[in-house]
């Protein structure tokens, strides 16, 4: 979900010092600043959370702007939209030049853009280059629960991990600022509008400045068109076939490794090899949710094969007993060589929608 950790909930107070909030110096002559204990800060922000929740009853959105310094300066920007009337959420975040986009619709399911290279390569392999999103059906999805658990809702960001002593500054224009430092030396500034609702949260530390800007009222979330969407189940199947050779060979090597451990230095029995490798194939096909790999007995062992249903290309590897050794596709295998299915397919981004509003530093590090 696109949710800020506490270190990602806000950005610099510089935006407040910039033109958007600039006023003649004399206009702030009546500003009043008081000190707050941690208990008082919690109570004050709880009141702001309640007012903000009321203001956002028909919807709200948040814009994110951040700069993260990890060697080079990396720009992070995003927008989160909550439409309670239509039970929908959208989340877009751009880290440098990489876009993460996701949607959630109550009672329907989750959408995610194909941010991972393997996802895009899979749809091209399928002959569907127009596809830009994956959809996972989830009829029980409750958007309100999702927002309160994982979104940057005012009711969440103003009540979690805010027990710090700080200050309250009331401006003569009717707005209020709350400021405090965390144990990690992150400087927070929470700006509250004249109506008592959350306007911005800002945090700054030695590595990052980040700002979340809130607005309230009815929202519109437009989900991806069916013509540009693919089932996540089908997409995952495509990714498996994209790496078909690695998958089949990996299963063969893992089976061979198990055979050798079973033999424990003795002559490898063909019957034992066939039984163990077949069990390995069955287990991996079950994990993949499809009978991708087929097994056939051959002299001294078995042949593992698979055929890509989109490209119609086939791949096969033999696993054969050879004295005290097991040969996979012409190469002798040691007991420690097995790679197994989990290592056979490159990592892919999980389908979590909306994308978590993570610490901007983590987002920047993930694409650096």
mmCIF file of C-alpha atoms in Angstrom:
data_model
loop_
_atom_site.group_PDB
_atom_site.id
_atom_site.type_symbol
_atom_site.label_atom_id
_atom_site.label_comp_id
_atom_site.label_asym_id
_atom_site.label_seq_id
_atom_site.Cartn_x
_atom_site.Cartn_y
_atom_site.Cartn_z
ATOM 1 C CA UNK A 1 0.000 0.000 0.000
ATOM 2 C CA UNK A 2 1.173 3.486 -0.677
ATOM 3 C CA UNK A 3 1.484 4.488 2.983
ATOM 4 C CA UNK A 4 4.230 6.554 4.544
ATOM 5 C CA UNK A 5 6.069 5.170 7.484
ATOM 6 C CA UNK A 6 6.257 7.788 10.175
ATOM 7 C CA UNK A 7 9.477 9.033 8.616
ATOM 8 C CA UNK A 8 7.622 9.457 5.322
ATOM 9 C CA UNK A 9 4.487 11.194 6.493
ATOM 10 C CA UNK A 10 5.644 14.683 5.789
ATOM 11 C CA UNK A 11 8.199 16.886 4.176
ATOM 12 C CA UNK A 12 9.995 20.094 4.707
ATOM 13 C CA UNK A 13 8.559 23.196 6.310
ATOM 14 C CA UNK A 14 10.332 25.110 3.555
ATOM 15 C CA UNK A 15 7.150 24.977 1.474
ATOM 16 C CA UNK A 16 5.451 27.006 4.157
ATOM 17 C CA UNK A 17 8.185 29.564 4.007
ATOM 18 C CA UNK A 18 7.901 29.748 0.231
ATOM 19 C CA UNK A 19 5.512 31.700 -1.916
ATOM 20 C CA UNK A 20 2.426 29.565 -1.339
ATOM 21 C CA UNK A 21 2.186 30.744 2.238
ATOM 22 C CA UNK A 22 4.116 33.989 1.954
ATOM 23 C CA UNK A 23 2.503 37.021 3.541
ATOM 24 C CA UNK A 24 3.766 40.405 4.670
ATOM 25 C CA UNK A 25 5.854 40.140 7.772
ATOM 26 C CA UNK A 26 3.444 42.302 9.727
ATOM 27 C CA UNK A 27 0.645 39.799 9.131
ATOM 28 C CA UNK A 28 2.373 37.332 11.460
ATOM 29 C CA UNK A 29 3.067 39.777 14.241
ATOM 30 C CA UNK A 30 0.296 38.246 16.360
ATOM 31 C CA UNK A 31 1.522 34.644 16.022
ATOM 32 C CA UNK A 32 1.359 32.836 19.355
ATOM 33 C CA UNK A 33 3.559 29.848 20.149
ATOM 34 C CA UNK A 34 3.059 27.563 23.137
ATOM 35 C CA UNK A 35 4.871 24.443 24.245
ATOM 36 C CA UNK A 36 3.048 21.105 24.299
ATOM 37 C CA UNK A 37 3.862 17.961 26.215
ATOM 38 C CA UNK A 38 3.710 14.636 24.354
ATOM 39 C CA UNK A 39 0.297 13.968 25.908
ATOM 40 C CA UNK A 40 -0.991 17.372 24.844
ATOM 41 C CA UNK A 41 0.354 16.864 21.306
ATOM 42 C CA UNK A 42 -1.543 13.580 21.025
ATOM 43 C CA UNK A 43 -4.760 15.212 22.214
ATOM 44 C CA UNK A 44 -4.433 18.220 19.883
ATOM 45 C CA UNK A 45 -3.707 16.092 16.809
ATOM 46 C CA UNK A 46 -6.572 13.755 17.643
ATOM 47 C CA UNK A 47 -8.912 16.743 17.446
ATOM 48 C CA UNK A 48 -7.444 17.683 14.044
ATOM 49 C CA UNK A 49 -7.885 14.066 12.891
ATOM 50 C CA UNK A 50 -11.562 14.105 13.854
ATOM 51 C CA UNK A 51 -12.185 17.392 12.027
ATOM 52 C CA UNK A 52 -10.295 16.194 8.968
ATOM 53 C CA UNK A 53 -12.227 12.936 8.848
ATOM 54 C CA UNK A 54 -15.461 14.906 8.824
ATOM 55 C CA UNK A 55 -14.142 17.201 6.081
ATOM 56 C CA UNK A 56 -13.179 14.174 4.006
ATOM 57 C CA UNK A 57 -16.448 12.280 4.407
ATOM 58 C CA UNK A 58 -17.145 12.634 0.665
ATOM 59 C CA UNK A 59 -13.506 12.072 -0.322
ATOM 60 C CA UNK A 60 -9.975 13.392 -0.095
ATOM 61 C CA UNK A 61 -6.656 13.292 -1.903
ATOM 62 C CA UNK A 62 -3.010 13.653 -0.997
ATOM 63 C CA UNK A 63 -0.126 14.916 -3.116
ATOM 64 C CA UNK A 64 3.400 13.836 -2.309
ATOM 65 C CA UNK A 65 6.607 15.721 -3.090
ATOM 66 C CA UNK A 66 9.991 14.615 -1.835
ATOM 67 C CA UNK A 67 13.693 14.819 -2.492
ATOM 68 C CA UNK A 68 15.924 12.027 -1.244
ATOM 69 C CA UNK A 69 19.695 12.254 -1.187
ATOM 70 C CA UNK A 70 21.318 8.850 -1.638
ATOM 71 C CA UNK A 71 24.554 9.930 -3.240
ATOM 72 C CA UNK A 72 22.571 11.737 -5.935
ATOM 73 C CA UNK A 73 19.355 13.642 -5.313
ATOM 74 C CA UNK A 74 16.307 11.574 -6.284
ATOM 75 C CA UNK A 75 12.902 13.127 -6.831
ATOM 76 C CA UNK A 76 9.810 11.299 -5.563
ATOM 77 C CA UNK A 77 6.275 12.482 -6.347
ATOM 78 C CA UNK A 78 2.843 10.965 -6.086
ATOM 79 C CA UNK A 79 -0.889 11.294 -5.587
ATOM 80 C CA UNK A 80 -3.344 9.230 -3.540
ATOM 81 C CA UNK A 81 -7.095 9.588 -4.145
ATOM 82 C CA UNK A 82 -9.862 8.210 -1.932
ATOM 83 C CA UNK A 83 -13.423 8.101 -3.267
ATOM 84 C CA UNK A 84 -15.645 6.661 -0.492
ATOM 85 C CA UNK A 85 -18.840 7.234 -2.493
ATOM 86 C CA UNK A 86 -17.737 4.763 -5.181
ATOM 87 C CA UNK A 87 -15.501 2.697 -2.874
ATOM 88 C CA UNK A 88 -12.369 3.312 -4.915
ATOM 89 C CA UNK A 89 -8.731 4.302 -4.387
ATOM 90 C CA UNK A 90 -5.991 5.281 -6.776
ATOM 91 C CA UNK A 91 -2.319 5.634 -6.038
ATOM 92 C CA UNK A 92 0.450 6.928 -8.294
ATOM 93 C CA UNK A 93 4.039 7.404 -7.261
ATOM 94 C CA UNK A 94 6.995 8.271 -9.456
ATOM 95 C CA UNK A 95 10.524 7.615 -8.260
ATOM 96 C CA UNK A 96 12.967 9.287 -10.624
ATOM 97 C CA UNK A 97 11.659 8.022 -13.990
ATOM 98 C CA UNK A 98 9.871 4.916 -12.709
ATOM 99 C CA UNK A 99 6.092 4.966 -12.194
ATOM 100 C CA UNK A 100 4.159 2.783 -9.736
ATOM 101 C CA UNK A 101 0.417 2.979 -10.303
ATOM 102 C CA UNK A 102 -2.356 1.064 -8.563
ATOM 103 C CA UNK A 103 -6.099 1.032 -7.908
ATOM 104 C CA UNK A 104 -8.511 -0.696 -5.567
ATOM 105 C CA UNK A 105 -12.270 -1.033 -6.060
ATOM 106 C CA UNK A 106 -14.412 -2.370 -3.230
ATOM 107 C CA UNK A 107 -16.089 -5.683 -3.994
ATOM 108 C CA UNK A 108 -14.145 -6.044 -7.245
ATOM 109 C CA UNK A 109 -10.410 -6.219 -6.775
ATOM 110 C CA UNK A 110 -7.012 -4.686 -7.332
ATOM 111 C CA UNK A 111 -5.148 -3.193 -10.294
ATOM 112 C CA UNK A 112 -1.417 -2.611 -10.684
ATOM 113 C CA UNK A 113 0.563 -1.193 -13.564
ATOM 114 C CA UNK A 114 3.250 -3.363 -15.109
ATOM 115 C CA UNK A 115 6.132 -1.639 -13.352
ATOM 116 C CA UNK A 116 8.321 -4.741 -13.355
ATOM 117 C CA UNK A 117 10.309 -5.509 -16.553
ATOM 118 C CA UNK A 118 9.309 -9.196 -16.410
ATOM 119 C CA UNK A 119 5.634 -8.221 -16.461
ATOM 120 C CA UNK A 120 6.089 -6.113 -19.587
ATOM 121 C CA UNK A 121 8.205 -8.783 -21.274
ATOM 122 C CA UNK A 122 5.548 -11.412 -20.513
ATOM 123 C CA UNK A 123 2.700 -9.495 -22.174
ATOM 124 C CA UNK A 124 4.880 -8.849 -25.219
ATOM 125 C CA UNK A 125 5.603 -12.569 -25.391
ATOM 126 C CA UNK A 126 1.837 -13.196 -25.254
ATOM 127 C CA UNK A 127 1.304 -10.842 -28.179
ATOM 128 C CA UNK A 128 -0.513 -8.274 -26.030
ATOM 129 C CA UNK A 129 1.740 -5.197 -25.972
ATOM 130 C CA UNK A 130 -1.294 -2.943 -25.350
ATOM 131 C CA UNK A 131 -1.674 -4.334 -21.816
ATOM 132 C CA UNK A 132 -0.466 -1.910 -19.139
ATOM 133 C CA UNK A 133 -2.149 -3.230 -15.965
ATOM 134 C CA UNK A 134 -2.730 -6.478 -14.084
ATOM 135 C CA UNK A 135 -5.997 -7.149 -12.252
ATOM 136 C CA UNK A 136 -6.514 -9.470 -9.289
ATOM 137 C CA UNK A 137 -10.120 -10.309 -8.398
ATOM 138 C CA UNK A 138 -10.959 -9.841 -4.724
ATOM 139 C CA UNK A 139 -14.748 -9.742 -4.178
ATOM 140 C CA UNK A 140 -14.368 -9.332 -0.410
ATOM 141 C CA UNK A 141 -12.199 -6.214 -0.715
ATOM 142 C CA UNK A 142 -13.289 -3.453 1.675
ATOM 143 C CA UNK A 143 -11.831 -0.129 0.588
ATOM 144 C CA UNK A 144 -12.607 1.676 3.850
ATOM 145 C CA UNK A 145 -10.698 -0.956 5.792
ATOM 146 C CA UNK A 146 -7.850 -0.702 3.300
ATOM 147 C CA UNK A 147 -7.570 3.069 3.670
ATOM 148 C CA UNK A 148 -7.643 3.011 7.452
ATOM 149 C CA UNK A 149 -5.081 0.226 7.596
ATOM 150 C CA UNK A 150 -2.644 1.236 4.870
ATOM 151 C CA UNK A 151 -3.496 4.638 3.416
ATOM 152 C CA UNK A 152 -2.349 8.152 4.389
ATOM 153 C CA UNK A 153 -5.732 8.905 5.962
ATOM 154 C CA UNK A 154 -5.754 11.857 8.390
ATOM 155 C CA UNK A 155 -7.245 9.549 11.015
ATOM 156 C CA UNK A 156 -4.108 7.422 10.714
ATOM 157 C CA UNK A 157 -1.245 9.842 10.148
ATOM 158 C CA UNK A 158 -2.389 12.174 12.944
ATOM 159 C CA UNK A 159 -2.795 9.481 15.575
ATOM 160 C CA UNK A 160 0.027 6.985 14.993
ATOM 161 C CA UNK A 161 3.453 7.672 16.490
ATOM 162 C CA UNK A 162 2.767 11.327 17.356
ATOM 163 C CA UNK A 163 3.523 11.200 21.076
ATOM 164 C CA UNK A 164 6.289 13.804 21.111
ATOM 165 C CA UNK A 165 6.692 17.061 22.955
ATOM 166 C CA UNK A 166 6.683 20.075 20.652
ATOM 167 C CA UNK A 167 5.085 23.412 19.923
ATOM 168 C CA UNK A 168 1.792 24.819 18.728
ATOM 169 C CA UNK A 169 1.855 28.073 16.767
ATOM 170 C CA UNK A 170 -1.426 29.890 16.095
ATOM 171 C CA UNK A 171 -1.196 32.414 13.248
ATOM 172 C CA UNK A 172 -3.354 35.499 13.053
ATOM 173 C CA UNK A 173 -4.810 34.251 9.751
ATOM 174 C CA UNK A 174 -6.519 31.427 11.638
ATOM 175 C CA UNK A 175 -4.137 28.628 10.661
ATOM 176 C CA UNK A 176 -2.098 26.552 13.111
ATOM 177 C CA UNK A 177 1.248 24.755 12.997
ATOM 178 C CA UNK A 178 2.286 21.847 15.186
ATOM 179 C CA UNK A 179 5.986 21.001 15.278
ATOM 180 C CA UNK A 180 8.069 18.318 16.950
ATOM 181 C CA UNK A 181 11.200 16.205 16.534
ATOM 182 C CA UNK A 182 11.198 12.421 16.700
ATOM 183 C CA UNK A 183 13.741 10.227 18.420
ATOM 184 C CA UNK A 184 15.387 9.803 14.996
ATOM 185 C CA UNK A 185 15.808 13.578 14.720
ATOM 186 C CA UNK A 186 13.154 13.990 12.044
ATOM 187 C CA UNK A 187 11.569 17.436 12.111
ATOM 188 C CA UNK A 188 7.788 17.386 11.634
ATOM 189 C CA UNK A 189 5.590 20.361 10.827
ATOM 190 C CA UNK A 190 1.833 19.813 10.654
ATOM 191 C CA UNK A 191 -0.101 22.689 9.119
ATOM 192 C CA UNK A 192 -3.804 22.971 9.943
ATOM 193 C CA UNK A 193 -6.182 25.117 7.923
ATOM 194 C CA UNK A 194 -8.656 27.713 9.208
ATOM 195 C CA UNK A 195 -11.408 25.080 9.277
ATOM 196 C CA UNK A 196 -9.346 22.925 11.638
ATOM 197 C CA UNK A 197 -8.553 20.208 9.075
ATOM 198 C CA UNK A 198 -5.132 18.883 8.091
ATOM 199 C CA UNK A 199 -3.560 20.872 5.251
ATOM 200 C CA UNK A 200 0.035 19.605 5.055
ATOM 201 C CA UNK A 201 2.439 17.387 6.914
ATOM 202 C CA UNK A 202 6.118 17.977 6.391
ATOM 203 C CA UNK A 203 9.215 16.144 7.561
ATOM 204 C CA UNK A 204 12.872 16.858 7.060
ATOM 205 C CA UNK A 205 16.033 15.119 8.116
ATOM 206 C CA UNK A 206 19.602 14.923 6.867
ATOM 207 C CA UNK A 207 18.656 12.676 3.930
ATOM 208 C CA UNK A 208 15.182 13.713 2.900
ATOM 209 C CA UNK A 209 12.569 16.433 2.674
ATOM 210 C CA UNK A 210 8.994 15.358 2.031
ATOM 211 C CA UNK A 211 5.577 17.008 1.970
ATOM 212 C CA UNK A 212 2.062 15.581 1.946
ATOM 213 C CA UNK A 213 -0.627 18.087 0.917
ATOM 214 C CA UNK A 214 -4.288 17.295 1.630
ATOM 215 C CA UNK A 215 -7.518 18.496 0.026
ATOM 216 C CA UNK A 216 -11.099 17.449 0.715
ATOM 217 C CA UNK A 217 -14.277 16.915 -1.303
ATOM 218 C CA UNK A 218 -15.756 14.474 -3.850
ATOM 219 C CA UNK A 219 -13.135 12.588 -5.876
ATOM 220 C CA UNK A 220 -13.138 10.663 -9.157
ATOM 221 C CA UNK A 221 -11.132 7.470 -9.614
ATOM 222 C CA UNK A 222 -10.973 6.133 -13.169
ATOM 223 C CA UNK A 223 -9.828 2.523 -13.267
ATOM 224 C CA UNK A 224 -7.922 1.068 -16.257
ATOM 225 C CA UNK A 225 -9.936 0.006 -19.303
ATOM 226 C CA UNK A 226 -10.486 -3.719 -19.810
ATOM 227 C CA UNK A 227 -8.613 -3.537 -23.130
ATOM 228 C CA UNK A 228 -5.415 -2.547 -21.310
ATOM 229 C CA UNK A 229 -5.764 -5.048 -18.465
ATOM 230 C CA UNK A 230 -4.767 -8.668 -17.963
ATOM 231 C CA UNK A 231 -5.655 -11.117 -15.210
ATOM 232 C CA UNK A 232 -2.881 -11.351 -12.641
ATOM 233 C CA UNK A 233 -3.236 -15.133 -12.751
ATOM 234 C CA UNK A 234 -2.613 -15.184 -16.495
ATOM 235 C CA UNK A 235 0.259 -12.710 -16.143
ATOM 236 C CA UNK A 236 1.968 -14.837 -13.505
ATOM 237 C CA UNK A 237 1.572 -17.833 -15.794
ATOM 238 C CA UNK A 238 3.185 -15.849 -18.604
ATOM 239 C CA UNK A 239 6.119 -14.890 -16.400
ATOM 240 C CA UNK A 240 6.714 -18.564 -15.609
ATOM 241 C CA UNK A 241 6.822 -19.395 -19.304
ATOM 242 C CA UNK A 242 9.020 -16.386 -19.980
ATOM 243 C CA UNK A 243 11.626 -18.138 -17.806
ATOM 244 C CA UNK A 244 10.590 -21.639 -18.841
ATOM 245 C CA UNK A 245 14.120 -22.914 -19.460
ATOM 246 C CA UNK A 246 15.347 -21.732 -16.060
ATOM 247 C CA UNK A 247 12.316 -23.189 -14.314
ATOM 248 C CA UNK A 248 12.579 -26.637 -15.898
ATOM 249 C CA UNK A 249 16.315 -26.854 -15.404
ATOM 250 C CA UNK A 250 16.020 -25.631 -11.827
ATOM 251 C CA UNK A 251 13.444 -28.298 -10.993
ATOM 252 C CA UNK A 252 15.680 -30.940 -12.571
ATOM 253 C CA UNK A 253 18.669 -29.794 -10.552
ATOM 254 C CA UNK A 254 16.710 -29.722 -7.320
ATOM 255 C CA UNK A 255 15.400 -33.225 -8.010
ATOM 256 C CA UNK A 256 18.912 -34.442 -8.762
ATOM 257 C CA UNK A 257 20.175 -32.935 -5.543
ATOM 258 C CA UNK A 258 17.495 -34.773 -3.566
ATOM 259 C CA UNK A 259 18.357 -38.023 -5.326
ATOM 260 C CA UNK A 260 22.018 -37.699 -4.355
ATOM 261 C CA UNK A 261 21.183 -36.927 -0.734
ATOM 262 C CA UNK A 262 18.979 -40.010 -0.686
ATOM 263 C CA UNK A 263 21.744 -42.186 -2.209
ATOM 264 C CA UNK A 264 24.222 -40.879 0.370
ATOM 265 C CA UNK A 265 27.317 -41.810 -1.631
ATOM 266 C CA UNK A 266 25.997 -45.147 -2.904
ATOM 267 C CA UNK A 267 25.081 -46.151 -6.443
ATOM 268 C CA UNK A 268 22.068 -44.146 -7.610
ATOM 269 C CA UNK A 269 19.085 -46.385 -8.331
ATOM 270 C CA UNK A 270 17.078 -45.457 -11.409
ATOM 271 C CA UNK A 271 13.751 -46.337 -9.772
ATOM 272 C CA UNK A 272 14.533 -44.088 -6.814
ATOM 273 C CA UNK A 273 15.612 -41.262 -9.122
ATOM 274 C CA UNK A 274 12.375 -41.455 -11.107
ATOM 275 C CA UNK A 275 10.231 -41.448 -7.979
ATOM 276 C CA UNK A 276 12.013 -38.480 -6.391
ATOM 277 C CA UNK A 277 12.150 -36.348 -9.532
ATOM 278 C CA UNK A 278 8.476 -37.001 -10.301
ATOM 279 C CA UNK A 279 7.596 -35.895 -6.772
ATOM 280 C CA UNK A 280 9.669 -32.743 -7.263
ATOM 281 C CA UNK A 281 7.901 -31.943 -10.530
ATOM 282 C CA UNK A 282 4.491 -32.526 -8.968
ATOM 283 C CA UNK A 283 5.314 -30.214 -6.058
ATOM 284 C CA UNK A 284 6.617 -27.439 -8.313
ATOM 285 C CA UNK A 285 3.664 -27.680 -10.683
ATOM 286 C CA UNK A 286 1.415 -27.311 -7.658
ATOM 287 C CA UNK A 287 3.307 -24.216 -6.500
ATOM 288 C CA UNK A 288 2.972 -22.717 -9.972
ATOM 289 C CA UNK A 289 -0.717 -23.604 -10.100
ATOM 290 C CA UNK A 290 -0.417 -25.287 -13.495
ATOM 291 C CA UNK A 291 1.022 -28.447 -15.045
ATOM 292 C CA UNK A 292 3.852 -26.690 -16.794
ATOM 293 C CA UNK A 293 6.454 -29.453 -16.522
ATOM 294 C CA UNK A 294 5.848 -32.957 -17.866
ATOM 295 C CA UNK A 295 7.863 -36.059 -16.990
ATOM 296 C CA UNK A 296 8.638 -39.088 -19.179
ATOM 297 C CA UNK A 297 10.774 -42.116 -18.403
ATOM 298 C CA UNK A 298 13.900 -42.497 -20.520
ATOM 299 C CA UNK A 299 16.920 -44.769 -20.309
ATOM 300 C CA UNK A 300 18.586 -44.436 -16.866
ATOM 301 C CA UNK A 301 16.201 -41.708 -15.735
ATOM 302 C CA UNK A 302 13.568 -39.195 -16.835
ATOM 303 C CA UNK A 303 13.064 -36.337 -19.257
ATOM 304 C CA UNK A 304 11.504 -33.081 -18.042
ATOM 305 C CA UNK A 305 9.860 -30.948 -20.702
ATOM 306 C CA UNK A 306 7.622 -27.910 -21.155
ATOM 307 C CA UNK A 307 6.045 -26.105 -24.108
ATOM 308 C CA UNK A 308 5.252 -22.388 -24.139
ATOM 309 C CA UNK A 309 1.558 -22.072 -25.153
ATOM 310 C CA UNK A 310 2.147 -18.622 -26.650
ATOM 311 C CA UNK A 311 5.382 -19.109 -28.598
ATOM 312 C CA UNK A 312 4.996 -22.910 -28.975
ATOM 313 C CA UNK A 313 8.684 -23.327 -28.216
ATOM 314 C CA UNK A 314 9.693 -26.370 -26.182
ATOM 315 C CA UNK A 315 12.507 -27.117 -23.764
ATOM 316 C CA UNK A 316 13.630 -30.382 -22.170
ATOM 317 C CA UNK A 317 16.242 -31.625 -19.721
ATOM 318 C CA UNK A 318 17.109 -35.185 -18.823
ATOM 319 C CA UNK A 319 17.914 -36.340 -15.309
ATOM 320 C CA UNK A 320 19.847 -39.593 -15.388
ATOM 321 C CA UNK A 321 21.624 -41.900 -12.968
ATOM 322 C CA UNK A 322 25.306 -42.451 -13.684
ATOM 323 C CA UNK A 323 26.949 -44.609 -11.049
ATOM 324 C CA UNK A 324 27.185 -42.485 -7.901
ATOM 325 C CA UNK A 325 26.331 -39.338 -9.849
ATOM 326 C CA UNK A 326 23.243 -37.763 -11.373
ATOM 327 C CA UNK A 327 23.504 -36.003 -14.723
ATOM 328 C CA UNK A 328 21.130 -33.165 -15.580
ATOM 329 C CA UNK A 329 21.066 -32.266 -19.262
ATOM 330 C CA UNK A 330 24.599 -33.622 -19.735
ATOM 331 C CA UNK A 331 26.078 -32.089 -16.592
ATOM 332 C CA UNK A 332 26.916 -34.023 -13.427
ATOM 333 C CA UNK A 333 25.158 -32.700 -10.339
ATOM 334 C CA UNK A 334 26.452 -32.599 -6.771
ATOM 335 C CA UNK A 335 24.253 -32.811 -3.708
ATOM 336 C CA UNK A 336 24.711 -29.098 -3.052
ATOM 337 C CA UNK A 337 23.844 -27.910 -6.547
ATOM 338 C CA UNK A 338 20.022 -27.965 -6.430
ATOM 339 C CA UNK A 339 18.516 -24.567 -7.183
ATOM 340 C CA UNK A 340 14.787 -25.310 -6.887
ATOM 341 C CA UNK A 341 11.796 -23.448 -8.253
ATOM 342 C CA UNK A 342 11.861 -20.376 -5.999
ATOM 343 C CA UNK A 343 15.315 -19.404 -7.310
ATOM 344 C CA UNK A 344 14.421 -20.273 -10.904
ATOM 345 C CA UNK A 345 12.172 -17.291 -11.474
ATOM 346 C CA UNK A 346 13.497 -13.748 -10.972
ATOM 347 C CA UNK A 347 11.909 -11.667 -8.244
ATOM 348 C CA UNK A 348 8.783 -9.778 -9.207
ATOM 349 C CA UNK A 349 6.923 -6.995 -7.458
ATOM 350 C CA UNK A 350 3.973 -8.350 -5.456
ATOM 351 C CA UNK A 351 0.494 -7.144 -6.294
ATOM 352 C CA UNK A 352 -0.354 -4.847 -3.407
ATOM 353 C CA UNK A 353 -2.809 -2.116 -4.224
ATOM 354 C CA UNK A 354 -2.687 0.697 -3.583
ATOM 355 C CA UNK A 355 1.097 0.677 -3.485
ATOM 356 C CA UNK A 356 2.263 1.382 0.027
ATOM 357 C CA UNK A 357 3.113 4.999 0.760
ATOM 358 C CA UNK A 358 6.525 3.891 1.856
ATOM 359 C CA UNK A 359 9.356 5.920 3.255
ATOM 360 C CA UNK A 360 10.563 7.951 0.279
ATOM 361 C CA UNK A 361 14.111 6.854 1.050
ATOM 362 C CA UNK A 362 13.130 3.203 0.622
ATOM 363 C CA UNK A 363 11.336 3.961 -2.632
ATOM 364 C CA UNK A 364 14.346 5.821 -3.965
ATOM 365 C CA UNK A 365 16.714 3.046 -2.883
ATOM 366 C CA UNK A 366 14.577 0.432 -4.653
ATOM 367 C CA UNK A 367 15.173 1.967 -8.086
ATOM 368 C CA UNK A 368 18.640 3.412 -7.618
#
